[in-house]
Each structure stands twice: as C-alpha cells, then as structure tokens.
XYZ file of C-alpha atoms in Angstrom:
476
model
C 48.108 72.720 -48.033
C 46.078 71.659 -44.932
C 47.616 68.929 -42.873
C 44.623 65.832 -42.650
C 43.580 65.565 -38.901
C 45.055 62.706 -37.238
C 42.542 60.360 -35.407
C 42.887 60.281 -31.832
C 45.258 57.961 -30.187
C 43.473 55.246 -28.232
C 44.508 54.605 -24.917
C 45.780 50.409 -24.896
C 43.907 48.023 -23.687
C 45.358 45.748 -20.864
C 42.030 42.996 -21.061
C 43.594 39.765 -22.210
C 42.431 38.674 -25.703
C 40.263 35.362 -24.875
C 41.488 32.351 -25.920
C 41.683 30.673 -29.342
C 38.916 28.280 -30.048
C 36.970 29.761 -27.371
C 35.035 32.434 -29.827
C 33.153 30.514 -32.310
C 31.843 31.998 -36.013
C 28.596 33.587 -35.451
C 29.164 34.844 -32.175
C 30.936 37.825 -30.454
C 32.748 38.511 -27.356
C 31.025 40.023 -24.579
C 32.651 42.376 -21.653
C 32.634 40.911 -18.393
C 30.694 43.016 -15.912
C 32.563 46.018 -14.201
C 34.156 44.138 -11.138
C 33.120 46.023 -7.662
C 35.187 47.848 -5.579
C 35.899 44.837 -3.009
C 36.248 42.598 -6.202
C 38.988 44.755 -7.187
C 40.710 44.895 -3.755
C 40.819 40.977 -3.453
C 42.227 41.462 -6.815
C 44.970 43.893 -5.890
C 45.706 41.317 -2.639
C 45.802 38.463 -4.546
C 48.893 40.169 -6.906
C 50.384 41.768 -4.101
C 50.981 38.751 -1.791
C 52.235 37.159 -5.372
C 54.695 39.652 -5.470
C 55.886 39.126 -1.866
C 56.717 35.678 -2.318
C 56.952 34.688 -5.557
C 58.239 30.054 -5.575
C 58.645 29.582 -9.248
C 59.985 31.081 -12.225
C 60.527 29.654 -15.897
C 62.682 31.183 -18.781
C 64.553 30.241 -22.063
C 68.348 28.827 -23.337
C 68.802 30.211 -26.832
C 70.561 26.726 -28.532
C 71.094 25.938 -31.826
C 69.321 23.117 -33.196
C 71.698 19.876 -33.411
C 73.912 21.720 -30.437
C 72.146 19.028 -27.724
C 73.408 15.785 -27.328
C 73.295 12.946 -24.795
C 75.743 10.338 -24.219
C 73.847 7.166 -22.009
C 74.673 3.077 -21.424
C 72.544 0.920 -21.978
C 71.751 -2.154 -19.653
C 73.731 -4.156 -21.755
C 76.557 -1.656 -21.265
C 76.642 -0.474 -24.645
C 77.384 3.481 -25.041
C 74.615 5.385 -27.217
C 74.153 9.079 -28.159
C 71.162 10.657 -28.618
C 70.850 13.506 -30.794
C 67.964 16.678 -30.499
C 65.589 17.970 -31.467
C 63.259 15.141 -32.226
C 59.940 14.608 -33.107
C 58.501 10.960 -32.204
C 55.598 11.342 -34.780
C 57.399 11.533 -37.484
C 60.218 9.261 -36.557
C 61.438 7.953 -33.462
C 65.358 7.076 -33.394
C 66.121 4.046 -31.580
C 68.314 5.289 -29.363
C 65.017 6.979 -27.422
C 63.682 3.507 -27.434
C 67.160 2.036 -25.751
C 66.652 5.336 -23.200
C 63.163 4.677 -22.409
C 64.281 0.861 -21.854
C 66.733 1.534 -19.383
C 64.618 3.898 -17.154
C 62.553 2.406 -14.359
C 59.223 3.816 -12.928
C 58.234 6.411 -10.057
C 56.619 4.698 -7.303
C 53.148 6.155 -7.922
C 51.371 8.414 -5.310
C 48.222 6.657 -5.513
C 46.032 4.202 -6.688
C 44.357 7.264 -9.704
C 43.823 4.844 -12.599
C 47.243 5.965 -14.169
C 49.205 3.503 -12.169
C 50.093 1.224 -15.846
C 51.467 4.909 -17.235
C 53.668 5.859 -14.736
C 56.510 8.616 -15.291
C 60.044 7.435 -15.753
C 63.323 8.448 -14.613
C 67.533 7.170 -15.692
C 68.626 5.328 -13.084
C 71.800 6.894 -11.365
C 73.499 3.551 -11.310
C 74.049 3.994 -14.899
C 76.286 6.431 -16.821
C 74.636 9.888 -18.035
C 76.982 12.753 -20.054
C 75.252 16.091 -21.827
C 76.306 18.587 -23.644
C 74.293 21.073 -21.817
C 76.371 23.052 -19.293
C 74.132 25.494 -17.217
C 77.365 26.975 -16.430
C 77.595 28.602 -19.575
C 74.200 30.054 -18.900
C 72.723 33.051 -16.678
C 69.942 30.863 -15.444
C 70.999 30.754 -11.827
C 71.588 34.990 -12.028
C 68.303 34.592 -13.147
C 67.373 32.432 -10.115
C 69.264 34.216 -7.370
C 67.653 37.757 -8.790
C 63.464 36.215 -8.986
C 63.589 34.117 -6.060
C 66.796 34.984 -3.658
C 67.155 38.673 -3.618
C 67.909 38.692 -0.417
C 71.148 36.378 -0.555
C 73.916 38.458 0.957
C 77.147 38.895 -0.734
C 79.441 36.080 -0.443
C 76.806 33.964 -1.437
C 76.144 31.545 -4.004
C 74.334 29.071 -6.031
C 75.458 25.889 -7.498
C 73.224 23.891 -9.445
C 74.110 20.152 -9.361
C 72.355 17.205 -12.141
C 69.858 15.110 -10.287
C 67.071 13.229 -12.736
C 66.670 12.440 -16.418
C 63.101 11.854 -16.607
C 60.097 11.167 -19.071
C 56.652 11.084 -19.083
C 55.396 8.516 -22.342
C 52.286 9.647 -24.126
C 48.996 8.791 -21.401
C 51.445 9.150 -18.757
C 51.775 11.397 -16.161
C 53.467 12.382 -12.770
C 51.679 12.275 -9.773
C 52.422 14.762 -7.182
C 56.317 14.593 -6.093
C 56.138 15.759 -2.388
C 58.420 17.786 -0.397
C 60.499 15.594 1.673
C 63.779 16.277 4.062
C 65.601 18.046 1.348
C 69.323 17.219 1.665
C 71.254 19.968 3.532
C 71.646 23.179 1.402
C 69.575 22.294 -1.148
C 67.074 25.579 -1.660
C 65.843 24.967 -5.169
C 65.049 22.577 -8.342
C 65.615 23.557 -12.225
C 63.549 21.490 -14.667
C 64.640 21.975 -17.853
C 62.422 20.624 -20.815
C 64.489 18.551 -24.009
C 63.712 19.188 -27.682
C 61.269 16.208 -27.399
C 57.732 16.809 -28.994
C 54.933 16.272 -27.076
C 51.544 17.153 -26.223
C 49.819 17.904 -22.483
C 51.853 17.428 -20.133
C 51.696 21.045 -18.115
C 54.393 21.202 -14.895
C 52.473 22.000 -11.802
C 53.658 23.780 -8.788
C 52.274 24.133 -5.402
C 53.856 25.965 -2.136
C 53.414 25.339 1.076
C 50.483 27.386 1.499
C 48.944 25.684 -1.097
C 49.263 28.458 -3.886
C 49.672 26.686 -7.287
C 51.190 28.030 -10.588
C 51.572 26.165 -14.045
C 53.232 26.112 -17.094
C 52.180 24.622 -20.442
C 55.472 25.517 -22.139
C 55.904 25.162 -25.932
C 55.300 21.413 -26.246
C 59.682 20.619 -27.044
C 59.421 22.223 -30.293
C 63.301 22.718 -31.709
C 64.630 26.304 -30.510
C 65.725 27.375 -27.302
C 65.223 25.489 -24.228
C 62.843 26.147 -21.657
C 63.414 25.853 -17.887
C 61.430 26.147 -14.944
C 62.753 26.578 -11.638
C 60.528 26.468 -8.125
C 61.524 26.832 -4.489
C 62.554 23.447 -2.109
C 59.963 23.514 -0.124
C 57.633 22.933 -2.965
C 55.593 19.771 -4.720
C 55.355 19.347 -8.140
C 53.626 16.975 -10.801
C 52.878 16.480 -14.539
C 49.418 16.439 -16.069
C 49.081 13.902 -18.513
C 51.102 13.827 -21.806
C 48.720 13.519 -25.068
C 50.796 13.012 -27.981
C 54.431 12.160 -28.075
C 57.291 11.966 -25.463
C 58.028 14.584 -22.297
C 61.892 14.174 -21.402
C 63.396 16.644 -18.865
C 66.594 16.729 -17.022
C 66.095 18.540 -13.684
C 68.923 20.070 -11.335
C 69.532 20.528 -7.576
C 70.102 24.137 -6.517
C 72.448 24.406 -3.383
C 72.973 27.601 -1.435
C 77.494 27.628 -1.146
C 79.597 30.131 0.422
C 83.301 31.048 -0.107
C 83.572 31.693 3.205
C 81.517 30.675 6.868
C 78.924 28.220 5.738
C 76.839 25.852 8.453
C 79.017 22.946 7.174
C 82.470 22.203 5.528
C 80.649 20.503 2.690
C 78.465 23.723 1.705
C 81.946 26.090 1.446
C 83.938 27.108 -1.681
C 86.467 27.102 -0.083
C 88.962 25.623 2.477
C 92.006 27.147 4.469
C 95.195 25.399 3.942
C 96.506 23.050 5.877
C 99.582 24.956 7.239
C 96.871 27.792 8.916
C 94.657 25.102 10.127
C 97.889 23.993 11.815
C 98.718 27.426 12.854
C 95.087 27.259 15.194
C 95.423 23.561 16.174
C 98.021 24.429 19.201
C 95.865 27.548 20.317
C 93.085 25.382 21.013
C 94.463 22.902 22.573
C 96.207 25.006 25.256
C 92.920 27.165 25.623
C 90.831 24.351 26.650
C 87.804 24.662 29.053
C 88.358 29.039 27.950
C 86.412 31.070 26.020
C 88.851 32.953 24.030
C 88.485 35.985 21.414
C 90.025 37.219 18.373
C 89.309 41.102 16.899
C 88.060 41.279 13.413
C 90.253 43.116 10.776
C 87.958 44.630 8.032
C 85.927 47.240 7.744
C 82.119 46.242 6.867
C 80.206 49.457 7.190
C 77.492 48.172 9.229
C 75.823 50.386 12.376
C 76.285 48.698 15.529
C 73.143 50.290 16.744
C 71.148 48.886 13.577
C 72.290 45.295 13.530
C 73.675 42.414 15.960
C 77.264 41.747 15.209
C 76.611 37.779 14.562
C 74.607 39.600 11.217
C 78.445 40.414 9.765
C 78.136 36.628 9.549
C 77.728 36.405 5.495
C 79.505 39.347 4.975
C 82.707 37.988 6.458
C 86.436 38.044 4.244
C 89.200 38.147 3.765
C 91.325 37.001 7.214
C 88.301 37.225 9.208
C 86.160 34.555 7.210
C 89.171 31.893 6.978
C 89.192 32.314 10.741
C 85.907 31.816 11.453
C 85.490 29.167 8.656
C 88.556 26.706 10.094
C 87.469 27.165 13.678
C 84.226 25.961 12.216
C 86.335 22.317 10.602
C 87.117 21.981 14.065
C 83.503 21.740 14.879
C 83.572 24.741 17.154
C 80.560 27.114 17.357
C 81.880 30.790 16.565
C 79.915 34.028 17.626
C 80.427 37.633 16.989
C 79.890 40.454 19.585
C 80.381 43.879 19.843
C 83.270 45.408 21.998
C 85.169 48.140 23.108
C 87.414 49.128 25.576
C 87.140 46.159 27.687
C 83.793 46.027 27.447
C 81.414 43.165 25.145
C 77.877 43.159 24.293
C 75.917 39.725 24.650
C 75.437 37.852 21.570
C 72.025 39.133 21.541
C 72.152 42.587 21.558
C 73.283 45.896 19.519
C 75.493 49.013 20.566
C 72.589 51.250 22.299
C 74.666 54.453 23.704
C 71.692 56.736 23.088
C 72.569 60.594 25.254
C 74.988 60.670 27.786
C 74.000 60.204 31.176
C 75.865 63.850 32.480
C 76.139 66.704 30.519
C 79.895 67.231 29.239
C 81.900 70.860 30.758
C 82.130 73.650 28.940
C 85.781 73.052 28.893
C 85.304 69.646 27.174
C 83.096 71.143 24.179
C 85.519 73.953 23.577
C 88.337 70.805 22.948
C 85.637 68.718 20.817
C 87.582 69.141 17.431
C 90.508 67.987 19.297
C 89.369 64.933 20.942
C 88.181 61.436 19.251
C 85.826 59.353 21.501
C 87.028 56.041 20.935
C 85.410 52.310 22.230
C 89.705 51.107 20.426
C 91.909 49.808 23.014
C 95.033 49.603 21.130
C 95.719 52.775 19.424
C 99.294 53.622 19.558
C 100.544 57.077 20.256
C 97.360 57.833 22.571
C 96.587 59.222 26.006
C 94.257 57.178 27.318
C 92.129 57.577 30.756
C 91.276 54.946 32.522
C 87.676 56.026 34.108
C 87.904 55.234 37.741
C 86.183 58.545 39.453
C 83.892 56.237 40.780
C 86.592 54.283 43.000
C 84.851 50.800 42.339
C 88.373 49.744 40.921
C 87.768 48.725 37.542
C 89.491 48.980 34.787
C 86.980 51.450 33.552
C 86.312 53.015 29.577
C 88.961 54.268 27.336
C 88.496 57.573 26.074
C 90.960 58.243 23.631
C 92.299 61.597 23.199
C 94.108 63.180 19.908
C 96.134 66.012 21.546
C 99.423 67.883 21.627
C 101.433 68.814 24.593
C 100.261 71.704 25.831
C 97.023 70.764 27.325
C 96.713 71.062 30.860
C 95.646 69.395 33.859
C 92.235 70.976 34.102
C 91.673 69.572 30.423
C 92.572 66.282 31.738
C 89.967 66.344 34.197
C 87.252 67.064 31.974
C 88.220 64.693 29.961
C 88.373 61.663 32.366
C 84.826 62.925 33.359
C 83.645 62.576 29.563
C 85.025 58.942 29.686
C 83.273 58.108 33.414
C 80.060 59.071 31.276
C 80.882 56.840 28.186
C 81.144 54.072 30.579
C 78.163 54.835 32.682
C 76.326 54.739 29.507
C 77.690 51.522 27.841
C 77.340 49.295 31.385
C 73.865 50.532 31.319
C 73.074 48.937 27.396
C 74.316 45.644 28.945
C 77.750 45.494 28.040
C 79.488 44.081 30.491
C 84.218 43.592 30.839
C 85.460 41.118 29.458
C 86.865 39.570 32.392
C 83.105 39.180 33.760
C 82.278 37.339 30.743
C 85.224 35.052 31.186
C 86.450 35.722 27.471
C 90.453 36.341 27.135
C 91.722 38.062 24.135
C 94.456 37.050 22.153
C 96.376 39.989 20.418
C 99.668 40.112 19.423
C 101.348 43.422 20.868
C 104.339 43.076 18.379
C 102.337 42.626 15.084
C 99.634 44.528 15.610
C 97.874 45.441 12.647
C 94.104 46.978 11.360
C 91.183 45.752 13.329
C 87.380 46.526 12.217
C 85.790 50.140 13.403
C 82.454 50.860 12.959
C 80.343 53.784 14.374
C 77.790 54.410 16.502
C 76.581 57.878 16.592
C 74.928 59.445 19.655
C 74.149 63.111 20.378
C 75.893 65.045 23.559
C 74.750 68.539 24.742
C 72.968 68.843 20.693
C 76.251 68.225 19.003
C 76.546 64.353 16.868
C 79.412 62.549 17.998
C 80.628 59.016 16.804
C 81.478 56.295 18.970
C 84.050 53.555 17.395
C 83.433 50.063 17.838
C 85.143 46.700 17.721
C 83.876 43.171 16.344
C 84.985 40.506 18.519
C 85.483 36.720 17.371
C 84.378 35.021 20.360
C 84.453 31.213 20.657
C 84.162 28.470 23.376
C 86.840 25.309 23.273
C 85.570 22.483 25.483
C-alpha cells in the first residue's frame, strides 16, 4: 500500500499577526513593502543597542486567588483588611472606599487638564501590612540576571516597600522624574494588585530618552504582574478608563556581605571584640600609612586587573578587615606587592621579558628553582639582589633546593633575581619604605597569605611570577 505524500512543511512565519479590531469584514491584510537594505540595518541597530542596555523588565507571581490580603488604618484609626481579587464593576467592597479615603494626591507635574484626577498614594504615616512577601519569590534573581549581570559575587539585592498607590478611573500619573535617589538604591519593582481596570499602561523612559510600555492584563484574578525599571529612570501612567489601578511598588538596593561604600549598605558587621582588636593599632599608627597582606586566594591575573578590582570579591578575613577599617571611616586601598616592592594604586603587575638573558647554568636548574615576588616563605634560601652595590634591600628570588648546590649555582641565581628586580622597578613598583607604608605581620603566627601569578616568558620558556595583595591604608 502506497504511503500518501505528505505536503511540504512550511517554513514559520516570524511577521506579527496585526492587531484585533484593526482588520475589518470585507477587507484583507496587505504585506508591507520589502524594507531596504539600510531600513533593515537601522533595524538590526535599533535591537542591538536594546540588547546592550536593556532598563526595564516585567514578569509574573503565580498566586492563588483569595491568597492576597491587606491589612491598613484608617484615619480614624480603625484596622481594615482588604481582600483580592476584586472587580469594582461589579461590586466595590467598602474597605477600597476607606483605602482610597485615606490616600492623599501626587503633586501633579503640570497644569495638563488632569490636575482634578490626580494619582494617589497611602501615606507612610499610617500603618500598611501584606501578605505578599517578594522574599518568597525569584523576582529579584530575575532582576539581578535581566538588568545586573554584571554584579560581582558577594553582591546583592534587597528590595524594600516604598508606595501603595492608585490611579481612580480618568486618572492618571504624570511623569515621576528621576531625582537624587537615596544612596544604594539601583532599581524600582511595581507590582500591579488584582484590581480591575481599564487603560492605564506604565510608561518608562531612560535617560537617553528610550521609552518602553506595558499594558499588562488589566488586574484580572491570577498571578501577579510586576514590572521592574532601572533608578535612573522616569515613569508615568496613561489614563485609567474603567475601574481602579492599585500597585504597591518596591525600592531595590544594591547590599554587600562584605566591603560596601557605607556601613548602612552591608549585610553584615564585625563584632565588637575584633573591632576592638583594630582600635589600639590605629591609634598608635597615627600620621602612618600602614599595610596588612591579604589571606585568600582569588584567582585573578595581576597583569589583567588592578588589585583595588579584588574589591567585591573580598572574604572571608580579608573582607571583615577591610569592612571595619571602613566603620572607622578610613579609606582602604589594595596594591600589588612583592618582595619589598608595591605597585601604585593605579597600576597592574607588568613584568613582560627579562631585561638580561638568564645563564645556561640557571636554565639547566629551572625545575628546581621557584621565582617567587613571597617574602616570608619559611625553609627558603633567599638572595638579596645587591650586584648593583646601590645598597638596597633588593628582590627576593626564592629558591627550592637541596644541599648540594654549589657556589657557582648561587651566582647565577642572584643574577636571575638582579633581573627580576631590574624588571619590576622598571613597571613602577617602587620599596615599600619609599612609599612610606610599614607592614604589620606577625612572625610567630604566620599563616596563608594570597598568591597570584603573573606569567612572563625568559629565554622562550613560561615562567610564573607569585604575587602578593597588600591592604594598604592611611590613619590621620
């Protein structure tokens, strides 16, 4: 029995479908012109520089109908509760008439013929509980992944209940401008209450004057929608048709558990017996700029980045000290080191070739010998770099040997390090005595402190330099 032939697949189709209502009976749809070839580049452009910097974002909270309530006080200082969804045209409960009672009006922009319908908002003098908990929602994963993907680990966002607002039917919003935005605050959620209404489409504009806008689904019952948009944004309502727009919005704050610009924005805070521990340090280091090595290991290139970008990144140890020395209103920096040497605040670990060529001698010990920018290594020979008889206490090479090397291995060792430290002055490191910083260790504890590499190629073989992070601060 012969199979039928199957039709040919056709490819989809990614033209919108026009509009309802637009299409009336009698009449048929016709294809827009084929757009030209600098048409279709704007076009490409226009998505492209969308995608770069995209300000807003909406989604949904699955609820179950009923689940919403909201607890308010009345002028009077009666308690109420107001229970969703509702739907004002059909009936109205009177507890959304004591709500809309106690709100007062936004100042309006300007003078646009609305100025009798302005948008409302619960004033904060008066008690507001809801059972909605963004908390037990994804929304600010949501947030942090469309509009912060950049947001280094470490940090956070906390989303914090501003406004109840409303928007009666022939009312509207006018344009809320950007203003000072309190410190830390790097968003706003709107989210939209099981009200039904008509109209009343959220606006956006950035600061270049892009706009987006979202109808949403009018508060039918279901899940919840949300919008969220960037600080640095304005924002208004068009005006509401039919029925009631009530919205509770939410400030989004940028929080740390560790170094944050102020105490306020931290998770954290270091206890009260290591705040103590610091207190006597800085008071007999006064008018000094002293240093402190980092501990952890953060697997960052010192020839890629500036130390001061480990910032974020910071834990453990290392971000409670840098986070208490910044309660004491001290300004913290990180720098690159080793052996005796820094790096200015400013600049990465450039080691790039050495300036002589190593001996044979040397490269025939190679697997025997770790270059190392580490000053404290126990159980180390270490050479102190002073063929140039300037008298300084020169760069550390650190050698990994046993005891039968000899004196002529010595030598071309000592050279090796003369060249390391050649090299490294020349980047614009300079000793730490020249940069007036002292370093506090403690030769009886010791302990870990932070290595990261820096390769650099000598006579065509890849070598690795080790480098410290340094905790530099000034006391006054």
């Amino acid at each position: 029995m012969e199979r039928a032939e199957r039709a040919p697949k056709v490819p989809p189709s990614y033209t919108r479908s026009p509009p309802k209502g637009i299409l009336r009976k009698g009449t048929s749809f016709v294809e827009p012109p084929h757009p030209t070839e600098d048409v279709f580049h704007s076009t490409v452009t226009s998505l492209m520089t969308a995608k770069s910097r995209p300000f807003s974002i909406s989604g949904h909270i699955p609820l179950e109908p009923g689940a919403l309530t909201i607890f308010l006080r009345s002028q009077g200082g009666l308690t109420h509760s107001l229970d969703f969804p509702i739907d004002v045209e059909s009936e109205a409960p009177p507890e959304l008439d004591t709500l809309i009672a106690a709100c007062k009006p936004h100042a309006t922009c300007e003078m646009d013929g609305f100025s009798d319908r302005e948008s409302l908002y619960y004033p904060a003098s008066l008690p507001l509980t809801s059972t909605l908990e963004l908390a037990n929602h994804p929304i600010l994963d949501a947030i942090r992944t469309a509009l912060f993907p950049r947001l280094a680990s470490g940090q956070y966002l906390v989303a914090v209940r501003d406004l109840l607002e409303l928007v009666p039917t022939g009312g509207h919003m006018c344009p809320q401008r950007r203003l000072p935005q309190e410190e830390g605050k790097v968003a706003t959620i709107v989210v939209t209450l099981p009200v039904r209404y008509r109209g009343g489409a959220l606006v956006i504009h950035d600061f270049e004057g892009n706009e987006e806008k979202y109808y949403g689904r009018g508060g039918k019952p279901g899940d919840l929608e949300w919008t969220a948009f960037l600080a640095d944004c304005d924002h208004e309502v068009e005006t509401v048709t039919r029925g009631v727009r009530l919205t509770i919005s939410y400030n989004v704050f940028l929080r740390t558990f560790g170094p944050s610009p102020t105490p306020s924005q931290s998770l954290m805070l270091p206890s009260d017996r290591f705040l103590d521990l610091i207190s006597p340090i800085l008071n007999l280091s006064r008018g000094q700029r002293i240093a402190f090595y980092l501990q952890e290991q953060y697997g960052f290139s010192p020839a890629d980045i500036l130390a001061e970008s480990l910032v974020p990144h910071l834990k453990g140890g290392d971000a409670l000290l840098y986070h208490s020395l910044r309660l004491y209103k001290l300004v913290p920096e990180l720098r690159w080191a080793a052996g005796g040497y820094v790096w200015p605040v400013d600049s990465a670990v450039e080691c790039g070739n050495l300036v002589r060529t190593p001996s044979q001698r040397h490269l025939q010990l190679r697997n025997s010998v770790s270059m190392s920018m580490s000053s404290n290594s126990r159980h180390r020979r270490q050479y102190a770099g002073n063929a140039n008889g300037n008298g300084k206490p020169g760069f550390s090479l650190v050698e990994y040997r046993d005891s039968g090397s000899s004196d002529s291995d010595d030598d071309d060792l000592e050279n090796v390090a003369v060249n390391v430290r050649d090299r490294v002055e020349g980047s614009g490191a300079v000793l730490l005595e020249e940069a007036g910083i002292r370093l506090l260790v403690d030769d009886i504890v010791g302990g870990a402190v932070t290595k990261e590499r820096v390769p650099y190629v000598s006579s065509g073989t890849l070598d690795k330099l080790v480098i410290n992070v340094l905790l530099v601060v000034y006391v006054p």
